[in-house]
mmCIF file of C-alpha atoms in Angstrom:
data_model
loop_
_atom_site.group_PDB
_atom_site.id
_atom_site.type_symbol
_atom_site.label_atom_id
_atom_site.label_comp_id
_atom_site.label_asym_id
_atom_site.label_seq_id
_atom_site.Cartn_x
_atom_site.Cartn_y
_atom_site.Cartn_z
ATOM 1 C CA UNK F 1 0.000 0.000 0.000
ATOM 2 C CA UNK F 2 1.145 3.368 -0.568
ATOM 3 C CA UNK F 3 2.234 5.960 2.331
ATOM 4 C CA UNK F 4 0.293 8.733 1.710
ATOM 5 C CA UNK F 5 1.226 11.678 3.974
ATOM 6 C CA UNK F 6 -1.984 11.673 5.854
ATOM 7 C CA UNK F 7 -3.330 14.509 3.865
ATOM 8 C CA UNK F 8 -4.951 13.435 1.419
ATOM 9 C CA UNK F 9 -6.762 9.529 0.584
ATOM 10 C CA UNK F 10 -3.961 6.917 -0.066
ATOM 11 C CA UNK F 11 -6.266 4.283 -2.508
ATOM 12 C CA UNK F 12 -5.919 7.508 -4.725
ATOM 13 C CA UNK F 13 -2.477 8.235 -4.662
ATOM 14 C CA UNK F 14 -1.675 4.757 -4.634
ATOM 15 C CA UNK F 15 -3.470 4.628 -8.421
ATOM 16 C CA UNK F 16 -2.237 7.932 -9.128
ATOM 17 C CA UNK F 17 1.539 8.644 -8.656
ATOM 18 C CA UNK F 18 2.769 5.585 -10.793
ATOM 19 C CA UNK F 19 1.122 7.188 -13.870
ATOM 20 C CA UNK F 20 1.984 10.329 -12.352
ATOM 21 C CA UNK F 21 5.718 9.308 -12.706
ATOM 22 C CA UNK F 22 5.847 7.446 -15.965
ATOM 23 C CA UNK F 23 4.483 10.896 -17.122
ATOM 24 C CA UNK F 24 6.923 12.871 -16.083
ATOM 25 C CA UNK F 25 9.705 10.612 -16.642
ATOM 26 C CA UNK F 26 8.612 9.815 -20.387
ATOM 27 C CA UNK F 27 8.043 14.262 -20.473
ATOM 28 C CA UNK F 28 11.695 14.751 -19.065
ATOM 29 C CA UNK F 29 14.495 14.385 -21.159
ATOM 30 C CA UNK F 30 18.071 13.875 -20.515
ATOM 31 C CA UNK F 31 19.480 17.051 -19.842
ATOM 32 C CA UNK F 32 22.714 19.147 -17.828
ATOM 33 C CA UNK F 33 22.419 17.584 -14.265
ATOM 34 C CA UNK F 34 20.622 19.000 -11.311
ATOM 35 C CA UNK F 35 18.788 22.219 -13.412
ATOM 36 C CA UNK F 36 16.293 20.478 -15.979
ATOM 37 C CA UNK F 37 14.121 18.133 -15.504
ATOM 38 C CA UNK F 38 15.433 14.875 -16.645
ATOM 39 C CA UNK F 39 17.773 11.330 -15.065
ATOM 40 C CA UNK F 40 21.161 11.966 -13.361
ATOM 41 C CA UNK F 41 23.223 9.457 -12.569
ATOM 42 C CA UNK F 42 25.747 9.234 -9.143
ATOM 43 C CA UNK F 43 27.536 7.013 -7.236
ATOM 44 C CA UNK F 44 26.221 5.859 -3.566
ATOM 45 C CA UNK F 45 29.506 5.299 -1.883
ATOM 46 C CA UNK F 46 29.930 3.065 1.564
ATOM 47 C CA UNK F 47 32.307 3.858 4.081
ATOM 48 C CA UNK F 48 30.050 5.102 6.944
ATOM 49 C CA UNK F 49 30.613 9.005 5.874
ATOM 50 C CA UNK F 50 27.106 10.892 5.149
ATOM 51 C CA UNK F 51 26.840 11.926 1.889
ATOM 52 C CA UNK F 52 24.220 13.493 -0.581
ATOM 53 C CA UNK F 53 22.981 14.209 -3.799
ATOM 54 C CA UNK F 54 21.198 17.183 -5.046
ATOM 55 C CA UNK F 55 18.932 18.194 -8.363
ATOM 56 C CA UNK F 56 16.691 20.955 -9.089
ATOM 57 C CA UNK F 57 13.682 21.817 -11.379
ATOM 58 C CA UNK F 58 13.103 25.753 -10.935
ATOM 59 C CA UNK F 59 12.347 26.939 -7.553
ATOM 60 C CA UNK F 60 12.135 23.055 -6.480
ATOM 61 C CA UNK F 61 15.040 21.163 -5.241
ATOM 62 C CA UNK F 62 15.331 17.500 -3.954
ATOM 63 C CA UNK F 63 18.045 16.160 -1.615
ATOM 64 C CA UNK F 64 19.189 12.417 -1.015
ATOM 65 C CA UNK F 65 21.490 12.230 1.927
ATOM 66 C CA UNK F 66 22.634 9.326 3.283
ATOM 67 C CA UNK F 67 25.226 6.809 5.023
ATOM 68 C CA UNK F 68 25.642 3.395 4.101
ATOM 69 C CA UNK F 69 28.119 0.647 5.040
ATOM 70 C CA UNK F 70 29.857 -2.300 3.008
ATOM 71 C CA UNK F 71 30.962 -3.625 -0.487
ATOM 72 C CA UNK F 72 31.935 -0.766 -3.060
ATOM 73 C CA UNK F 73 30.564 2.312 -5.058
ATOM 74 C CA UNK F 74 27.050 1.518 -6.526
ATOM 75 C CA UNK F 75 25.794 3.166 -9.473
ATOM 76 C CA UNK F 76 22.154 5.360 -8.738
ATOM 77 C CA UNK F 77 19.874 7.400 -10.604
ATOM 78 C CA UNK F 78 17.801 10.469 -9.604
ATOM 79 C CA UNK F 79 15.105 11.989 -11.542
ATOM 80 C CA UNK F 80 12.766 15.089 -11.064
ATOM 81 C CA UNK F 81 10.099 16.349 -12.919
ATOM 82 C CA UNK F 82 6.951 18.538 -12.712
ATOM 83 C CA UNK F 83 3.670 17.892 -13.881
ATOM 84 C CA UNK F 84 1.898 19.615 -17.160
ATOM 85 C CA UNK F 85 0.027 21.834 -14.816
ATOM 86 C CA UNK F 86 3.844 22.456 -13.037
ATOM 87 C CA UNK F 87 1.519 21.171 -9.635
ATOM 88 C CA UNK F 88 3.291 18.280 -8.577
ATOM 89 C CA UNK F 89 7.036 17.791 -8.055
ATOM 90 C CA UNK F 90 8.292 14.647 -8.285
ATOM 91 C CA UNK F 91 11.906 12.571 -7.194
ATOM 92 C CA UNK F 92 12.518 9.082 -7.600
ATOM 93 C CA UNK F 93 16.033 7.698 -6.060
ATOM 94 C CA UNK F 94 16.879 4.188 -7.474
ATOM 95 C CA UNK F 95 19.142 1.577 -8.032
ATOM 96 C CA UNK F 96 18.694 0.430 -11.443
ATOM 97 C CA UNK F 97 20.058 -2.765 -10.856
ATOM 98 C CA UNK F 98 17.254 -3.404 -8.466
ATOM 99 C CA UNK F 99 18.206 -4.322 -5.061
ATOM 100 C CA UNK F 100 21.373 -2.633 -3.086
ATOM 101 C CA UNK F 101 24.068 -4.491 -1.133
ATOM 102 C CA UNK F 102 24.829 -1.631 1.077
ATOM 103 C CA UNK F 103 24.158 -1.544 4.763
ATOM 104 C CA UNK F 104 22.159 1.735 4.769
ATOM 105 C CA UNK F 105 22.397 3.550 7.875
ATOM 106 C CA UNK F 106 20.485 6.223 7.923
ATOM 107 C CA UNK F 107 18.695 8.337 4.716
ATOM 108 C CA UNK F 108 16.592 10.958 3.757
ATOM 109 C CA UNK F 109 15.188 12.970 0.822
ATOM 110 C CA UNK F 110 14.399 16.314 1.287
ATOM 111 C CA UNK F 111 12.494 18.421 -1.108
ATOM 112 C CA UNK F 112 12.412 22.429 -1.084
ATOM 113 C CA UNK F 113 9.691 24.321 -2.428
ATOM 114 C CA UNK F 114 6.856 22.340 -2.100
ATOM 115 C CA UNK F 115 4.860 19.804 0.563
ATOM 116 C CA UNK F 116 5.277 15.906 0.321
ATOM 117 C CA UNK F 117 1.838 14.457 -0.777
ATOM 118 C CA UNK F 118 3.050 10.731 -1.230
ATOM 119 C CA UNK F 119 6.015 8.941 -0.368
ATOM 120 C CA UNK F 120 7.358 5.619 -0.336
ATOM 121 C CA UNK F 121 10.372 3.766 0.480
ATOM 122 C CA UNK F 122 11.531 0.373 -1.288
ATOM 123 C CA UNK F 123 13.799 -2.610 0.007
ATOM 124 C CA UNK F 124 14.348 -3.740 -3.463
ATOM 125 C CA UNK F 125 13.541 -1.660 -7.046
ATOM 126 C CA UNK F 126 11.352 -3.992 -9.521
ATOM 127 C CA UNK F 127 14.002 -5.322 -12.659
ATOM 128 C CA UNK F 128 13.080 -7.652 -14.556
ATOM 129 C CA UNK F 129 10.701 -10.493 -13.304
ATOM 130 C CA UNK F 130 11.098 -8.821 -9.564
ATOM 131 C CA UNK F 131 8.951 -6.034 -8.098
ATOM 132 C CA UNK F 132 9.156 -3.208 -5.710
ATOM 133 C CA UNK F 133 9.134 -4.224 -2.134
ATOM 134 C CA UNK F 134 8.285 -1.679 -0.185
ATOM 135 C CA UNK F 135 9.802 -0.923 3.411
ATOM 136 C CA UNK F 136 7.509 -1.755 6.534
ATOM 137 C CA UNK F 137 6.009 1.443 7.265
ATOM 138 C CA UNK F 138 7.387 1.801 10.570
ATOM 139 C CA UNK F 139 10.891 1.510 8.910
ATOM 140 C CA UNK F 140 10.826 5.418 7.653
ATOM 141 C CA UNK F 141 8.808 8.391 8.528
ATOM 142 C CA UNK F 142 7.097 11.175 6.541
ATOM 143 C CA UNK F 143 6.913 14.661 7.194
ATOM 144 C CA UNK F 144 6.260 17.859 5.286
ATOM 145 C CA UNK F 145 9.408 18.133 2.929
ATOM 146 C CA UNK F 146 11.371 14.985 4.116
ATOM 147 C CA UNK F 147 11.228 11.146 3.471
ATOM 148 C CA UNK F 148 13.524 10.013 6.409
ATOM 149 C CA UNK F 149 14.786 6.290 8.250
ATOM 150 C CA UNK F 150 13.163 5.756 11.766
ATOM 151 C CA UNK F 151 15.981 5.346 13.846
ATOM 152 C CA UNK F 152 16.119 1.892 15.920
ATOM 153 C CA UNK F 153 13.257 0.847 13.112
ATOM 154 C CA UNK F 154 15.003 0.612 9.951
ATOM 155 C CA UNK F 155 16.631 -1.993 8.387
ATOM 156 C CA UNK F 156 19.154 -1.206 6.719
ATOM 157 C CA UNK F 157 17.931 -2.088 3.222
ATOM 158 C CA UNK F 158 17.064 0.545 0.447
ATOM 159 C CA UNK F 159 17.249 0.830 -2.913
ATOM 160 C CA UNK F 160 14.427 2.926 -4.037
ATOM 161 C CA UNK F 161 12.762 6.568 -2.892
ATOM 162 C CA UNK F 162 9.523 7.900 -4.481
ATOM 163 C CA UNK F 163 8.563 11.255 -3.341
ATOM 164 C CA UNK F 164 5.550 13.283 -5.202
ATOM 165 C CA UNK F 165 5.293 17.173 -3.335
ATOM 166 C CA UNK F 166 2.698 19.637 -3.653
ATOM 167 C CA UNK F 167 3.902 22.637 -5.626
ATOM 168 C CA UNK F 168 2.646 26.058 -4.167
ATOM 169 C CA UNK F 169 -0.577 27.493 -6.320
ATOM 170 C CA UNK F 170 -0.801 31.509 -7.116
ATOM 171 C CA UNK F 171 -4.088 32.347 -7.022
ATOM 172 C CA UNK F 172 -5.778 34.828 -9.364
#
């Protein structure tokens, strides 16, 4: 099931951010990192020193920072978008390969400029034949402009973040 941020239903999220994302990903093309909307590739590096990765759309930024233990570099990707109507912002974290053999521990995405509406948190990234697996809920916690890990809760396993935000509306 989805984890909705509480304000609004999460059957409808759930049904609407993946079309919501293939949307903007298929509408965002490959472009200078971190200022258009688009795929960036980086490297999640162990060694137990924090670390982050930053792109931004506009006035809308999104933040992965994290710490993770074990094996060597991994390759990631990280794409934002906006919606037609420039009302949603959207940042999906993943390891295209699918699952991660880090020891994560600790992570967060923050965005700036808008309010998380959904966000979810994935053990293992579909590929191929395999699916998304999301985290327990009580693994990670959502809050206004941050996707974070619950400390003492999580377990060290991720290899996907999905965050849709709330861009703010100028009324006439």
């Amino acid at each position: 099931m989805a984890a909705p941020s509480g304000r609004s239903g999460g059957r409808a999220w759930a049904a609407l951010v993946p079309a919501a994302l293939l949307c903007l990903a298929a509408a965002s093309p490959d472009t200078a990192p971190g200022t258009e909307p688009g795929t960036a590739e980086f490297d999640v590096r162990p060694g137990g020193e924090v670390h982050s990765f930053s792109r931004s759309l506009g006035d809308y930024s999104c933040t992965f920072t994290y710490s993770a233990q074990g094996g060597t570099n991994e390759q990631w990707q990280m794409n934002v978008g906006l919606s037609e109507d420039n009302g949603l912002f959207s940042c999906s974290i993943w390891r295209p390969q699918g699952k991660s053999y880090l020891f994560f521990t600790q992570f967060r995405a923050e965005v700036k400029g808008a309010k998380i509406e959904y966000a979810m948190a994935y053990s293992q990234a579909a590929v191929g034949a395999q699916n998304d697996i999301p985290l327990k809920q009580e693994e990670f916690e959502i809050t206004e402009t941050t996707v974070s890990h619950r400390e003492g809760k999580f377990r060290f396993e991720l290899s996907k973040l999905v965050v849709v935000a709330k861009t703010p509306r100028d009324e006439l």
